[in-house]
Coordinates of C-alpha atoms in Angstrom, one line a residue:
M149 CA 0.0 0.0 0.0
G150 CA 3.0 2.3 0.0
E151 CA 4.0 4.7 2.8
Q152 CA 0.7 6.5 3.2
A153 CA -2.0 4.9 5.2
G154 CA -4.8 3.3 3.2
H155 CA -8.5 3.7 3.7
G156 CA -10.7 1.7 6.0
I157 CA -12.3 2.6 9.3
E158 CA -10.4 4.0 12.3
T159 CA -10.2 1.2 14.9
F160 CA -7.8 2.8 17.4
R161 CA -6.0 6.0 18.2
G162 CA -3.3 6.4 20.9
V163 CA 0.2 7.3 21.9
V164 CA 3.4 5.2 22.4
F165 CA 4.5 5.6 26.0
P166 CA 8.0 4.8 27.3
W167 CA 6.8 1.7 29.1
H168 CA 5.6 0.4 25.7
C169 CA 9.1 0.3 24.4
D170 CA 11.7 -2.5 24.6
S171 CA 15.3 -2.3 25.8
M172 CA 16.3 -0.8 22.4
G173 CA 13.7 2.0 22.7
H174 CA 11.3 0.7 20.1
F175 CA 7.5 0.1 20.5
S176 CA 7.6 -3.5 21.5
V177 CA 5.7 -6.4 19.8
Q178 CA 4.1 -7.3 23.1
H179 CA 2.4 -4.0 23.2
Q180 CA 1.5 -3.8 19.5
M181 CA -0.3 -7.2 19.6
P182 CA -3.2 -6.1 21.9
L183 CA -3.8 -3.0 19.7
L184 CA -4.0 -5.1 16.5
D185 CA -6.3 -7.6 18.2
G186 CA -8.5 -4.8 19.5
A187 CA -8.6 -3.2 16.1
A188 CA -9.8 -6.4 14.5
Y189 CA -12.4 -6.8 17.2
H190 CA -13.7 -3.3 16.4
L191 CA -13.8 -4.2 12.8
L192 CA -15.9 -7.3 13.6
G193 CA -18.2 -5.0 15.7
E194 CA -19.2 -3.3 12.4
F195 CA -21.2 -6.5 11.7
G196 CA -23.2 -6.1 14.9
P197 CA -22.6 -7.7 18.3
V198 CA -19.4 -9.8 18.2
V199 CA -21.2 -12.6 20.1
E200 CA -25.0 -12.9 19.6
V201 CA -27.7 -15.4 20.1
R202 CA -29.7 -16.1 16.9
D203 CA -32.3 -18.8 16.7
G204 CA -31.1 -20.3 19.9
R205 CA -27.5 -20.5 18.6
R206 CA -24.5 -18.5 19.9
L207 CA -22.8 -17.0 17.0
G208 CA -19.4 -15.3 16.9
W209 CA -16.1 -15.3 15.1
A210 CA -12.9 -17.3 15.1
D211 CA -9.5 -16.2 13.9
V212 CA -7.7 -18.8 11.8
R213 CA -4.7 -16.9 10.4
H214 CA -2.6 -13.7 11.1
E215 CA 0.4 -12.4 9.3
I216 CA 2.1 -9.3 10.7
S217 CA 4.7 -7.1 9.0
Y218 CA 6.7 -4.7 11.1
Q219 CA 7.9 -2.1 8.5
H220 CA 9.1 0.9 10.5
E221 CA 10.1 1.6 14.0
L222 CA 7.9 3.6 16.5
V223 CA 9.3 5.2 19.6
A224 CA 8.0 6.8 22.8
G225 CA 5.9 9.9 22.0
D226 CA 4.7 8.8 18.6
L227 CA 1.0 9.2 18.0
I228 CA -0.5 6.2 16.3
I229 CA -3.7 5.5 14.3
L230 CA -5.0 2.1 13.4
R231 CA -7.3 1.7 10.4
S232 CA -9.0 -1.6 9.3
G233 CA -10.9 -2.9 6.4
L234 CA -11.6 -6.0 4.3
I235 CA -9.4 -7.3 1.6
S236 CA -12.0 -9.9 0.5
F237 CA -14.7 -12.2 1.9
G238 CA -15.9 -15.6 1.0
N239 CA -18.7 -18.0 2.0
S240 CA -18.0 -18.0 5.7
S241 CA -14.8 -15.9 6.1
I242 CA -13.4 -12.4 5.9
R243 CA -9.9 -11.5 5.0
H244 CA -9.0 -8.2 6.8
R245 CA -6.1 -5.8 7.0
T246 CA -5.2 -3.4 9.8
E247 CA -2.5 -0.7 9.4
L248 CA -0.8 0.9 12.3
S249 CA 0.4 4.3 11.2
R250 CA 2.4 7.1 12.7
R251 CA 0.2 10.2 12.8
S252 CA 3.0 12.8 12.2
D253 CA 3.9 11.6 8.8
G254 CA 1.2 9.0 7.9
R255 CA 3.8 6.3 7.5
V256 CA 2.4 2.8 7.8
C257 CA 4.6 1.1 10.5
T258 CA 2.9 -2.2 11.1
V259 CA 0.5 -4.2 9.0
M260 CA -1.6 -7.2 10.1
E261 CA -3.6 -9.3 7.7
G262 CA -5.9 -12.0 9.0
I263 CA -8.6 -14.4 8.1
T264 CA -11.6 -14.7 10.5
V265 CA -14.6 -17.0 10.0
R266 CA -18.2 -16.6 11.1
F267 CA -18.5 -19.3 13.8
D268 CA -21.3 -21.2 15.6
L269 CA -19.9 -21.2 19.1
D270 CA -22.0 -24.1 20.3
A271 CA -21.5 -26.5 17.3
R272 CA -17.8 -25.3 17.1
K273 CA -17.9 -24.9 13.3
S274 CA -17.9 -22.2 10.7
I275 CA -21.2 -21.0 9.2
P276 CA -22.0 -19.0 6.1
L277 CA -22.1 -15.2 6.2
D278 CA -25.8 -14.2 5.9
A279 CA -27.0 -11.6 3.4
G280 CA -26.8 -8.8 6.0
A281 CA -23.1 -9.7 6.8
R282 CA -22.3 -9.9 3.1
E283 CA -23.7 -6.4 2.6
I284 CA -21.6 -5.0 5.5
A285 CA -18.6 -6.8 4.2
Q286 CA -19.0 -5.2 0.8
R287 CA -19.1 -1.8 2.4
L288 CA -16.0 -2.5 4.4
L289 CA -13.9 -3.5 1.4
L290 CA -10.7 -1.5 1.1
P291 CA -10.6 0.6 -2.1
A292 CA -8.1 -1.6 -4.0
A293 CA -10.2 -4.7 -3.0
A294 CA -13.5 -3.1 -4.0
N295 CA -12.1 -2.2 -7.4
S296 CA -11.1 -5.8 -8.1
Q297 CA -14.6 -7.2 -7.2

């Protein structure tokens, strides 16, 4: 996506504090992971309650894959913005992307791509995305993904 942040919805805004940094002075992985996870959770929240009961079944989501690329360093004092959107969606899954960017220059510093499936929490199996979820997924597609649909 280049150096500038892509589109998508804002899923977090914050600051890197000194206690978020490792012994080399960089924003540590252990503190980035919860932000990326929370951003993905907010993205799922666009579909409605993350866990809901429908027709007597508890429905939710299950992560099945994540790939994270740490592209540029962040240090104490950096303001950060996370934006998330969909790359694609299938019968029961969404492929999503979250970019963690430095506010001062818009540089994308960390990128997480993941696959999450709609999940029947009681039967412990994936289920198809319903028509409403597919409509929301279409709206959440990132510009490059939407253009290729």
